[in-house]
mmCIF file of C-alpha atoms and ligand atoms in Angstrom:
data_model
loop_
_atom_site.group_PDB
_atom_site.id
_atom_site.type_symbol
_atom_site.label_atom_id
_atom_site.label_comp_id
_atom_site.label_asym_id
_atom_site.label_seq_id
_atom_site.Cartn_x
_atom_site.Cartn_y
_atom_site.Cartn_z
ATOM 1 C CA UNK A 262 -0.099 0.089 0.178
ATOM 2 C CA UNK A 263 1.107 3.329 -0.517
ATOM 3 C CA UNK A 264 2.527 6.345 1.818
ATOM 4 C CA UNK A 265 2.264 9.242 0.913
ATOM 5 C CA UNK A 266 1.637 8.185 -2.701
ATOM 6 C CA UNK A 267 4.760 5.962 -2.971
ATOM 7 C CA UNK A 268 4.351 2.277 -2.287
ATOM 8 C CA UNK A 269 5.890 0.207 0.741
ATOM 9 C CA UNK A 270 5.675 -3.399 1.930
ATOM 10 C CA UNK A 271 6.066 -4.479 5.335
ATOM 11 C CA UNK A 272 8.836 -6.255 5.044
ATOM 12 C CA UNK A 273 11.885 -6.347 1.849
ATOM 13 C CA UNK A 274 15.251 -7.613 1.524
ATOM 14 C CA UNK A 275 17.750 -4.506 1.009
ATOM 15 C CA UNK A 276 17.636 -3.914 -2.616
ATOM 16 C CA UNK A 277 21.511 -3.028 -2.248
ATOM 17 C CA UNK A 278 23.075 -5.688 -0.668
ATOM 18 C CA UNK A 279 20.699 -8.220 -1.764
ATOM 19 C CA UNK A 280 20.669 -10.076 1.623
ATOM 20 C CA UNK A 281 19.774 -8.022 4.674
ATOM 21 C CA UNK A 282 15.910 -7.500 5.692
ATOM 22 C CA UNK A 283 14.295 -4.090 6.308
ATOM 23 C CA UNK A 284 11.248 -3.130 7.739
ATOM 24 C CA UNK A 285 9.182 -0.383 9.206
ATOM 25 C CA UNK A 286 9.574 -0.417 13.205
ATOM 26 C CA UNK A 287 6.011 0.013 14.138
ATOM 27 C CA UNK A 288 6.867 0.925 17.770
ATOM 28 C CA UNK A 289 8.067 4.267 16.265
ATOM 29 C CA UNK A 290 4.628 4.965 14.304
ATOM 30 C CA UNK A 291 2.557 6.789 13.894
ATOM 31 C CA UNK A 292 5.195 9.828 15.064
ATOM 32 C CA UNK A 293 7.845 8.881 13.010
ATOM 33 C CA UNK A 294 8.594 6.564 9.815
ATOM 34 C CA UNK A 295 11.948 4.902 10.679
ATOM 35 C CA UNK A 296 13.275 1.969 8.652
ATOM 36 C CA UNK A 297 14.959 -1.055 10.400
ATOM 37 C CA UNK A 298 17.899 -3.071 9.093
ATOM 38 C CA UNK A 299 17.766 -6.811 10.104
ATOM 39 C CA UNK A 300 21.200 -8.218 9.669
ATOM 40 C CA UNK A 301 21.532 -11.173 12.563
ATOM 41 C CA UNK A 302 19.296 -14.091 14.185
ATOM 42 C CA UNK A 303 19.081 -11.677 17.026
ATOM 43 C CA UNK A 304 17.834 -8.619 15.454
ATOM 44 C CA UNK A 305 14.949 -10.442 13.697
ATOM 45 C CA UNK A 306 14.276 -12.087 17.289
ATOM 46 C CA UNK A 307 14.319 -8.896 19.075
ATOM 47 C CA UNK A 308 12.060 -7.094 16.432
ATOM 48 C CA UNK A 309 9.672 -9.666 16.944
ATOM 49 C CA UNK A 310 9.516 -9.630 20.799
ATOM 50 C CA UNK A 311 9.902 -5.879 21.248
ATOM 51 C CA UNK A 312 6.933 -5.406 18.261
ATOM 52 C CA UNK A 313 9.234 -3.852 15.947
ATOM 53 C CA UNK A 314 7.052 -5.579 13.915
ATOM 54 C CA UNK A 315 3.891 -7.524 14.645
ATOM 55 C CA UNK A 316 0.808 -8.774 13.311
ATOM 56 C CA UNK A 317 0.550 -12.689 12.644
ATOM 57 C CA UNK A 318 1.763 -12.784 8.904
ATOM 58 C CA UNK A 319 4.221 -10.439 9.262
ATOM 59 C CA UNK A 320 5.530 -12.395 12.529
ATOM 60 C CA UNK A 321 5.714 -15.709 10.012
ATOM 61 C CA UNK A 322 7.448 -13.752 7.268
ATOM 62 C CA UNK A 323 10.259 -12.083 9.114
ATOM 63 C CA UNK A 324 10.829 -15.200 11.125
ATOM 64 C CA UNK A 325 11.663 -16.962 8.096
ATOM 65 C CA UNK A 326 13.744 -14.328 7.110
ATOM 66 C CA UNK A 327 15.342 -14.544 10.695
ATOM 67 C CA UNK A 328 15.947 -18.053 10.068
ATOM 68 C CA UNK A 329 17.658 -17.063 6.679
ATOM 69 C CA UNK A 330 19.906 -14.475 8.783
ATOM 70 C CA UNK A 331 21.051 -17.633 10.756
ATOM 71 C CA UNK A 332 21.883 -19.567 8.059
ATOM 72 C CA UNK A 333 24.212 -17.264 6.574
ATOM 73 C CA UNK A 334 26.155 -16.992 9.683
ATOM 74 C CA UNK A 335 26.102 -20.904 10.484
ATOM 75 C CA UNK A 336 24.435 -23.252 7.718
ATOM 76 C CA UNK A 337 24.921 -26.566 10.517
ATOM 77 C CA UNK A 338 21.715 -28.482 10.836
ATOM 78 C CA UNK A 339 22.299 -27.889 14.936
ATOM 79 C CA UNK A 340 22.321 -24.259 14.658
ATOM 80 C CA UNK A 341 19.244 -24.296 12.066
ATOM 81 C CA UNK A 342 17.294 -26.166 14.602
ATOM 82 C CA UNK A 343 18.478 -23.846 17.899
ATOM 83 C CA UNK A 344 17.590 -20.945 15.796
ATOM 84 C CA UNK A 345 14.484 -21.822 14.673
ATOM 85 C CA UNK A 346 13.690 -22.868 18.066
ATOM 86 C CA UNK A 347 14.363 -19.376 19.677
ATOM 87 C CA UNK A 348 12.194 -17.389 16.889
ATOM 88 C CA UNK A 349 9.403 -20.181 17.641
ATOM 89 C CA UNK A 350 9.586 -18.950 20.912
ATOM 90 C CA UNK A 351 9.208 -15.493 20.276
ATOM 91 C CA UNK A 352 5.268 -15.113 20.352
ATOM 92 C CA UNK A 353 2.715 -17.960 21.412
ATOM 93 C CA UNK A 354 -0.335 -17.054 20.048
ATOM 94 C CA UNK A 355 0.020 -16.141 16.320
ATOM 95 C CA UNK A 356 -0.148 -19.537 14.655
ATOM 96 C CA UNK A 357 1.515 -18.080 11.360
ATOM 97 C CA UNK A 358 5.164 -17.815 13.281
ATOM 98 C CA UNK A 359 5.133 -22.064 13.931
ATOM 99 C CA UNK A 360 3.417 -22.539 10.304
ATOM 100 C CA UNK A 361 6.649 -20.239 8.494
ATOM 101 C CA UNK A 362 9.368 -21.594 10.189
ATOM 102 C CA UNK A 363 7.992 -25.408 9.779
ATOM 103 C CA UNK A 364 7.410 -24.726 6.253
ATOM 104 C CA UNK A 365 11.148 -23.121 6.481
ATOM 105 C CA UNK A 366 12.691 -26.329 8.055
ATOM 106 C CA UNK A 367 10.972 -28.650 5.741
ATOM 107 C CA UNK A 368 12.838 -27.413 2.883
ATOM 108 C CA UNK A 369 15.815 -26.738 4.266
ATOM 109 C CA UNK A 370 16.366 -30.311 6.497
ATOM 110 C CA UNK A 371 16.557 -31.152 2.535
ATOM 111 C CA UNK A 372 18.748 -29.059 1.719
ATOM 112 C CA UNK A 373 22.820 -29.305 2.002
ATOM 113 C CA UNK A 374 24.434 -26.957 4.373
ATOM 114 C CA UNK A 375 26.007 -25.168 1.808
ATOM 115 C CA UNK A 376 22.995 -23.908 -0.207
ATOM 116 C CA UNK A 377 20.992 -23.654 2.669
ATOM 117 C CA UNK A 378 21.450 -19.930 3.115
ATOM 118 C CA UNK A 379 20.067 -18.948 -0.367
ATOM 119 C CA UNK A 380 17.337 -21.520 -0.105
ATOM 120 C CA UNK A 381 16.002 -19.815 3.103
ATOM 121 C CA UNK A 382 16.011 -16.623 1.561
ATOM 122 C CA UNK A 383 13.988 -18.305 -1.765
ATOM 123 C CA UNK A 384 11.978 -19.906 0.614
ATOM 124 C CA UNK A 385 11.400 -17.272 2.650
ATOM 125 C CA UNK A 386 10.149 -14.792 -0.272
ATOM 126 C CA UNK A 387 8.227 -17.298 -1.727
ATOM 127 C CA UNK A 388 6.140 -17.029 2.004
ATOM 128 C CA UNK A 389 6.171 -13.136 1.491
ATOM 129 C CA UNK A 390 5.104 -12.929 -2.205
ATOM 130 C CA UNK A 391 2.070 -15.636 -1.178
ATOM 131 C CA UNK A 392 1.230 -13.639 1.766
ATOM 132 C CA UNK A 393 0.503 -10.578 -0.702
ATOM 133 C CA UNK A 394 -1.703 -12.742 -3.032
ATOM 134 C CA UNK A 395 -3.594 -14.421 -0.207
ATOM 135 C CA UNK A 396 -4.209 -10.966 1.152
ATOM 136 C CA UNK A 397 -5.352 -9.601 -2.263
ATOM 137 C CA UNK A 398 -8.192 -12.300 -2.716
ATOM 138 C CA UNK A 399 -9.004 -12.254 0.766
ATOM 139 C CA UNK A 400 -9.927 -8.193 -0.400
ATOM 140 C CA UNK A 401 -11.542 -9.482 -3.672
ATOM 141 C CA UNK A 402 -13.840 -11.807 -1.369
ATOM 142 C CA UNK A 403 -14.532 -9.315 1.515
ATOM 143 C CA UNK A 404 -15.684 -6.749 -1.309
ATOM 144 C CA UNK A 405 -19.091 -7.859 -1.807
ATOM 145 C CA UNK A 406 -19.974 -7.618 1.749
ATOM 146 C CA UNK A 407 -19.143 -3.719 1.221
ATOM 147 C CA UNK A 408 -20.607 -3.292 -1.615
ATOM 148 C CA UNK A 409 -23.748 -5.262 -0.522
ATOM 149 C CA UNK A 410 -23.728 -2.952 2.368
ATOM 150 C CA UNK A 411 -23.388 0.061 0.389
ATOM 151 C CA UNK A 412 -26.211 -0.656 -1.871
ATOM 152 C CA UNK A 413 -28.671 -1.429 1.125
ATOM 153 C CA UNK A 414 -27.831 1.871 2.386
ATOM 154 C CA UNK A 415 -28.146 3.889 -1.011
ATOM 155 C CA UNK A 416 -30.521 6.555 -1.078
ATOM 156 C CA UNK A 417 -33.624 6.341 -3.571
ATOM 157 C CA UNK A 418 -33.316 10.208 -4.176
ATOM 158 C CA UNK A 419 -30.506 12.521 -5.035
ATOM 159 C CA UNK A 420 -29.337 12.719 -1.808
ATOM 160 C CA UNK A 421 -25.132 11.926 -1.087
ATOM 161 C CA UNK A 422 -24.667 8.041 -0.748
ATOM 162 C CA UNK A 423 -23.922 7.282 3.005
ATOM 163 C CA UNK A 424 -20.974 5.855 3.877
ATOM 164 C CA UNK A 425 -20.227 2.175 4.827
ATOM 165 C CA UNK A 426 -19.356 1.960 8.495
ATOM 166 C CA UNK A 427 -16.933 -1.035 9.297
ATOM 167 C CA UNK A 428 -15.597 -1.522 12.772
ATOM 168 C CA UNK A 429 -12.296 -2.862 13.377
ATOM 169 C CA UNK A 430 -9.681 -3.816 16.064
ATOM 170 C CA UNK A 431 -6.056 -4.117 16.412
ATOM 171 C CA UNK A 432 -4.210 -3.655 13.370
ATOM 172 C CA UNK A 433 -4.670 -6.468 10.643
ATOM 173 C CA UNK A 434 -4.044 -3.915 7.861
ATOM 174 C CA UNK A 435 -0.825 -3.778 5.500
ATOM 175 C CA UNK A 436 1.307 -3.557 9.038
ATOM 176 C CA UNK A 437 0.442 -6.581 9.976
ATOM 177 C CA UNK A 438 0.976 -8.382 6.804
ATOM 178 C CA UNK A 439 3.524 -7.761 4.061
ATOM 179 C CA UNK A 440 0.858 -6.104 2.044
ATOM 180 C CA UNK A 441 -2.637 -5.098 1.720
ATOM 181 C CA UNK A 442 -3.627 -6.536 5.462
ATOM 182 C CA UNK A 443 -6.110 -9.428 5.996
ATOM 183 C CA UNK A 444 -9.191 -7.368 7.445
ATOM 184 C CA UNK A 445 -8.454 -4.043 5.465
ATOM 185 C CA UNK A 446 -7.907 -5.552 2.524
ATOM 186 C CA UNK A 447 -11.764 -5.662 1.956
ATOM 187 C CA UNK A 448 -11.628 -1.914 2.943
ATOM 188 C CA UNK A 449 -8.881 -1.003 0.894
ATOM 189 C CA UNK A 450 -10.365 -2.540 -2.530
ATOM 190 C CA UNK A 451 -13.746 -1.124 -1.454
ATOM 191 C CA UNK A 452 -12.132 2.456 -0.960
ATOM 192 C CA UNK A 453 -10.203 1.854 -4.487
ATOM 193 C CA UNK A 454 -13.055 1.197 -6.388
ATOM 194 C CA UNK A 455 -15.252 4.351 -5.268
ATOM 195 C CA UNK A 456 -17.413 2.797 -2.383
ATOM 196 C CA UNK A 457 -18.266 4.773 -0.048
ATOM 197 C CA UNK A 458 -16.158 3.244 3.798
ATOM 198 C CA UNK A 459 -15.914 4.653 6.919
ATOM 199 C CA UNK A 460 -14.182 2.620 9.366
ATOM 200 C CA UNK A 461 -14.350 2.960 13.026
ATOM 201 C CA UNK A 462 -10.953 2.343 14.790
ATOM 202 C CA UNK A 463 -10.753 0.650 17.864
ATOM 203 C CA UNK A 464 -7.738 2.273 19.370
ATOM 204 C CA UNK A 465 -6.857 -1.171 21.097
ATOM 205 C CA UNK A 466 -5.449 -0.640 24.535
ATOM 206 C CA UNK A 467 -2.810 -1.545 25.535
ATOM 207 C CA UNK A 468 -0.576 -1.209 22.882
ATOM 208 C CA UNK A 469 -2.915 1.232 21.126
ATOM 209 C CA UNK A 470 -2.215 -0.877 17.246
ATOM 210 C CA UNK A 471 -5.210 0.932 16.528
ATOM 211 C CA UNK A 472 -4.805 4.220 17.656
ATOM 212 C CA UNK A 473 -1.155 4.266 16.301
ATOM 213 C CA UNK A 474 -1.323 2.099 12.996
ATOM 214 C CA UNK A 475 -4.318 1.284 11.974
ATOM 215 C CA UNK A 476 -5.541 5.181 12.130
ATOM 216 C CA UNK A 477 -2.016 5.869 10.441
ATOM 217 C CA UNK A 478 -2.046 3.578 7.399
ATOM 218 C CA UNK A 479 -5.941 4.064 6.751
ATOM 219 C CA UNK A 480 -4.747 7.761 6.789
ATOM 220 C CA UNK A 481 -2.018 7.449 4.408
ATOM 221 C CA UNK A 482 -3.932 5.552 2.252
ATOM 222 C CA UNK A 483 -6.480 8.549 2.272
ATOM 223 C CA UNK A 484 -9.597 6.274 4.052
ATOM 224 C CA UNK A 485 -11.814 7.917 6.190
ATOM 225 C CA UNK A 486 -12.009 6.677 9.493
ATOM 226 C CA UNK A 487 -12.523 7.662 13.252
ATOM 227 C CA UNK A 488 -10.626 6.427 16.050
ATOM 228 C CA UNK A 489 -12.672 5.610 19.139
ATOM 229 C CA UNK A 490 -12.342 4.113 22.852
ATOM 230 C CA UNK A 491 -12.095 0.373 23.090
ATOM 231 C CA UNK A 492 -15.519 0.904 25.233
ATOM 232 C CA UNK A 493 -17.403 2.955 22.434
ATOM 233 C CA UNK A 494 -18.154 0.007 20.258
ATOM 234 C CA UNK A 495 -21.440 -1.597 21.649
ATOM 235 C CA UNK A 496 -22.738 1.963 21.788
ATOM 236 C CA UNK A 497 -22.470 2.583 18.150
ATOM 237 C CA UNK A 498 -23.650 -0.767 17.092
ATOM 238 C CA UNK A 499 -26.530 -0.101 19.196
ATOM 239 C CA UNK A 500 -27.525 3.143 17.476
ATOM 240 C CA UNK A 501 -26.895 1.455 14.151
ATOM 241 C CA UNK A 502 -23.698 3.407 13.228
ATOM 242 C CA UNK A 503 -22.046 0.010 12.844
ATOM 243 C CA UNK A 504 -22.669 -1.897 9.065
ATOM 244 C CA UNK A 505 -20.112 -4.687 9.763
ATOM 245 C CA UNK A 506 -17.248 -5.763 11.987
ATOM 246 C CA UNK A 507 -14.073 -7.058 10.014
ATOM 247 C CA UNK A 508 -11.146 -8.099 12.148
ATOM 248 C CA UNK A 509 -7.821 -10.516 11.827
ATOM 249 C CA UNK A 510 -6.824 -13.309 13.898
ATOM 250 C CA UNK A 511 -4.106 -14.689 14.956
ATOM 251 C CA UNK A 512 -4.811 -18.463 15.486
ATOM 252 C CA UNK A 513 -8.388 -19.875 13.640
ATOM 253 C CA UNK A 514 -9.121 -23.287 14.937
ATOM 254 C CA UNK A 515 -10.196 -26.055 12.832
ATOM 255 C CA UNK A 516 -13.912 -25.442 14.205
ATOM 256 C CA UNK A 517 -13.858 -21.774 13.548
ATOM 257 C CA UNK A 518 -12.689 -20.550 17.198
ATOM 258 C CA UNK A 519 -10.873 -17.147 16.457
ATOM 259 C CA UNK A 520 -7.947 -15.848 18.640
ATOM 260 C CA UNK A 521 -7.129 -12.071 18.112
ATOM 261 C CA UNK A 522 -6.158 -9.046 20.281
ATOM 262 C CA UNK A 523 -7.595 -8.804 23.708
ATOM 263 C CA UNK A 524 -11.194 -7.234 23.309
ATOM 264 C CA UNK A 525 -11.989 -8.725 20.255
ATOM 265 C CA UNK A 526 -14.436 -11.269 22.064
ATOM 266 C CA UNK A 527 -16.553 -8.311 23.648
ATOM 267 C CA UNK A 528 -16.959 -6.830 20.355
ATOM 268 C CA UNK A 529 -18.427 -10.061 18.814
ATOM 269 C CA UNK A 530 -20.555 -10.465 21.680
ATOM 270 C CA UNK A 531 -21.575 -6.555 21.381
ATOM 271 C CA UNK A 532 -22.619 -7.232 17.273
ATOM 272 C CA UNK A 533 -24.000 -10.765 18.265
ATOM 273 C CA UNK A 534 -26.619 -8.784 20.318
ATOM 274 C CA UNK A 535 -27.246 -5.878 17.939
ATOM 275 C CA UNK A 536 -27.258 -8.555 14.913
ATOM 276 C CA UNK A 537 -24.627 -6.762 13.343
ATOM 277 C CA UNK A 538 -22.146 -9.083 10.888
ATOM 278 C CA UNK A 539 -18.814 -9.828 12.507
ATOM 279 C CA UNK A 540 -16.524 -11.697 10.076
ATOM 280 C CA UNK A 541 -12.781 -12.499 10.585
ATOM 281 C CA UNK A 542 -10.683 -12.009 7.671
ATOM 282 C CA UNK A 543 -7.720 -14.915 7.463
ATOM 283 C CA UNK A 544 -5.045 -16.365 5.243
ATOM 284 C CA UNK A 545 -4.946 -20.407 5.160
ATOM 285 C CA UNK A 546 -2.100 -19.693 7.192
ATOM 286 C CA UNK A 547 -3.782 -18.379 10.137
ATOM 287 C CA UNK A 548 -5.700 -22.066 10.753
ATOM 288 C CA UNK A 549 -4.200 -24.486 13.277
ATOM 289 C CA UNK A 550 -5.643 -27.345 12.044
ATOM 290 C CA UNK A 551 -4.784 -29.766 15.040
ATOM 291 C CA UNK A 552 -6.945 -27.152 17.381
ATOM 292 C CA UNK A 553 -10.643 -27.685 17.866
ATOM 293 C CA UNK A 554 -11.551 -25.639 20.917
ATOM 294 C CA UNK A 555 -9.622 -22.420 20.569
ATOM 295 C CA UNK A 556 -10.832 -21.318 24.838
ATOM 296 C CA UNK A 557 -8.700 -24.084 25.979
ATOM 297 C CA UNK A 558 -6.842 -24.960 23.475
ATOM 298 C CA UNK A 559 -5.028 -21.979 22.103
ATOM 299 C CA UNK A 560 -2.368 -20.618 24.435
ATOM 300 C CA UNK A 561 -2.748 -16.928 25.401
ATOM 301 C CA UNK A 562 0.165 -14.952 25.308
ATOM 302 C CA UNK A 563 0.921 -12.838 28.882
ATOM 303 C CA UNK A 564 2.828 -9.571 28.400
ATOM 304 C CA UNK A 565 4.604 -7.058 30.294
ATOM 305 C CA UNK A 566 1.998 -5.415 33.160
ATOM 306 C CA UNK A 567 4.012 -2.041 32.018
ATOM 307 C CA UNK A 568 1.907 -2.068 28.784
ATOM 308 C CA UNK A 569 -0.994 -1.610 31.175
ATOM 309 C CA UNK A 570 0.166 0.550 33.562
ATOM 310 C CA UNK A 571 1.884 3.275 31.007
ATOM 311 C CA UNK A 572 0.412 4.869 27.983
ATOM 312 C CA UNK A 573 3.240 6.033 25.276
ATOM 313 C CA UNK A 574 2.057 9.157 23.385
ATOM 314 C CA UNK A 575 4.019 12.258 22.147
ATOM 315 C CA UNK A 576 4.422 15.044 24.375
ATOM 316 C CA UNK A 577 3.808 18.921 24.556
ATOM 317 C CA UNK A 578 7.051 19.296 23.009
ATOM 318 C CA UNK A 579 6.376 16.743 19.679
ATOM 319 C CA UNK A 580 8.501 14.045 21.187
ATOM 320 C CA UNK A 581 6.966 10.425 21.953
ATOM 321 C CA UNK A 582 7.030 10.082 25.840
ATOM 322 C CA UNK A 583 5.340 7.698 28.270
ATOM 323 C CA UNK A 584 3.430 7.981 31.192
ATOM 324 C CA UNK A 585 2.774 6.222 34.136
ATOM 325 C CA UNK A 586 -1.650 6.018 34.218
ATOM 326 C CA UNK A 587 -2.133 3.647 37.490
ATOM 327 C CA UNK A 588 -1.284 4.024 41.213
ATOM 328 C CA UNK A 589 2.406 2.785 41.424
ATOM 329 C CA UNK A 590 1.259 0.212 44.020
ATOM 330 C CA UNK A 591 -1.383 -1.870 41.823
ATOM 331 C CA UNK A 592 -0.448 -4.577 39.851
ATOM 332 C CA UNK A 593 -1.615 -5.402 36.305
ATOM 333 C CA UNK A 594 -2.560 -8.169 34.339
ATOM 334 C CA UNK A 595 -1.885 -8.201 30.400
ATOM 335 C CA UNK A 596 -3.302 -10.854 28.787
ATOM 336 C CA UNK A 597 -2.341 -10.321 24.822
ATOM 337 C CA UNK A 598 -5.321 -11.900 23.291
ATOM 338 C CA UNK A 599 -8.677 -13.323 23.987
ATOM 339 C CA UNK A 600 -10.784 -16.280 21.684
ATOM 340 C CA UNK A 601 -14.103 -15.482 19.959
ATOM 341 C CA UNK A 602 -16.165 -18.977 20.011
ATOM 342 C CA UNK A 603 -17.149 -19.474 16.244
ATOM 343 C CA UNK A 604 -21.063 -19.082 17.009
ATOM 344 C CA UNK A 605 -20.803 -15.385 17.424
ATOM 345 C CA UNK A 606 -19.089 -15.089 14.001
ATOM 346 C CA UNK A 607 -21.041 -14.785 10.906
ATOM 347 C CA UNK A 608 -18.324 -16.286 9.302
ATOM 348 C CA UNK A 609 -14.775 -16.028 7.659
ATOM 349 C CA UNK A 610 -13.110 -14.492 4.594
ATOM 350 C CA UNK A 611 -10.231 -16.465 3.363
ATOM 351 C CA UNK A 612 -8.234 -16.511 0.337
ATOM 352 C CA UNK A 613 -10.350 -19.192 -1.466
ATOM 353 C CA UNK A 614 -13.055 -17.463 -0.565
ATOM 354 C CA UNK A 615 -16.263 -16.833 2.260
ATOM 355 C CA UNK A 616 -17.063 -20.110 4.820
ATOM 356 C CA UNK A 617 -19.010 -20.265 7.806
ATOM 357 C CA UNK A 618 -16.996 -20.610 11.223
ATOM 358 C CA UNK A 619 -17.726 -24.372 11.607
ATOM 359 C CA UNK A 620 -15.561 -27.297 10.813
ATOM 360 C CA UNK A 621 -18.179 -28.181 8.095
ATOM 361 C CA UNK A 622 -17.194 -24.528 6.439
ATOM 362 C CA UNK A 623 -13.488 -24.573 6.961
ATOM 363 C CA UNK A 624 -13.558 -28.344 5.579
ATOM 364 C CA UNK A 625 -15.299 -27.514 2.570
ATOM 365 C CA UNK A 626 -13.306 -24.704 1.597
ATOM 366 C CA UNK A 627 -9.819 -26.356 2.581
ATOM 367 C CA UNK A 628 -10.442 -29.867 1.857
ATOM 368 C CA UNK A 629 -6.822 -30.297 0.655
ATOM 369 C CA UNK A 630 -5.441 -29.131 4.187
ATOM 370 C CA UNK A 631 -8.321 -30.367 6.314
HETATM 371 O O1 MRU B 716 -0.044 -8.336 19.268
HETATM 372 P P1 MRU B 716 -0.180 -7.789 17.898
HETATM 373 O O2 MRU B 716 0.169 -6.416 17.400
HETATM 374 O O3 MRU B 716 0.696 -8.616 17.263
HETATM 375 O O4 MRU B 716 -1.725 -8.189 17.349
HETATM 376 C C1 MRU B 716 -2.313 -8.526 16.082
HETATM 377 C C2 MRU B 716 -3.175 -8.408 16.129
HETATM 378 O O5 MRU B 716 -4.490 -8.960 16.802
HETATM 379 C C3 MRU B 716 -4.012 -8.678 14.510
HETATM 380 O O6 MRU B 716 -5.785 -8.748 14.797
HETATM 381 C C4 MRU B 716 -4.172 -10.013 13.750
HETATM 382 O O7 MRU B 716 -2.606 -10.134 13.962
HETATM 383 C C5 MRU B 716 -4.610 -10.103 12.881
HETATM 384 S S1 MRU B 716 -3.090 -10.041 11.625
HETATM 385 C C6 MRU B 716 -3.682 -9.597 10.088
#
């Protein structure tokens, strides 16, 4: 997608040296657009754990490139397995990480040590390209939902068309993937096609991925949007101001339960109560075919309590500042994801099309995988 008219991706290999890995430092957005150069396994691991890069599909792709960086230093089998284990341990909930590393190891275990680094770069690049294609396909399959909502709202007289109001949570845009995003891909496609859209952007405490990242990337692409507090969604739904919700996911079970950023479940409950369609947009790399009960089986990352006790913003001097918002003596808990049971979802938008969030719906869509 574009930043001020220039196309970018969230990760790429440096065009000059052709081996270092470039990413946008997402901890600096929206205040400054800084680019990082990853040259070692350690830097790649740090980028994922510190959330300089985040979002399920992007974590998988950066981990794949992190393994390629490790193999430049030591292509031996033991070092490769250790590097993969180190990368796999960075974030527990997003299944794309394990999926990407499994795919890399399947290719690399059968490759001679001398050719491993080159093979790893090629496989990581293939994963990245597929991510872009899959997200574009998710966009195409999600677009009719927005077009239908627009037609339902179209005035019969000469009044201007009302925009379709879409609520989203966290950041499931191009910054969370290689390009397009998952939940935001249909929105970008609708906007590009001239369908009037307006996005309610949940701020997404504690790390504010909505307020900082989703608002930034929608704004840079010119998509109308409004940031709301995490608690506002139910009220807006009660008052008919949300036509549909689209969110991403970090892991979807074979039965259609969806783990996503903390707070998603509450939005799905409110949507269910108000009969607002609630869609989850995922590439197939986010589906964990080994898990049936998302609430009990998906590991939920517990992040540092300082993400809850503090807020980072821009100070009055224009520079980023972090301030404490809780009493110093109050403990804080920080579960980073929750699981929305499939029964609360209207359906899933995948690269192969839309399906019910059920075992049968997913199996029919992915017979070759399930
Ligand atoms: O902790 P994060 O920022 O990596 O969490 C990201 C999300 O929850 C996204 O909504 C999810 O990864 C979907 S990605 C397209």
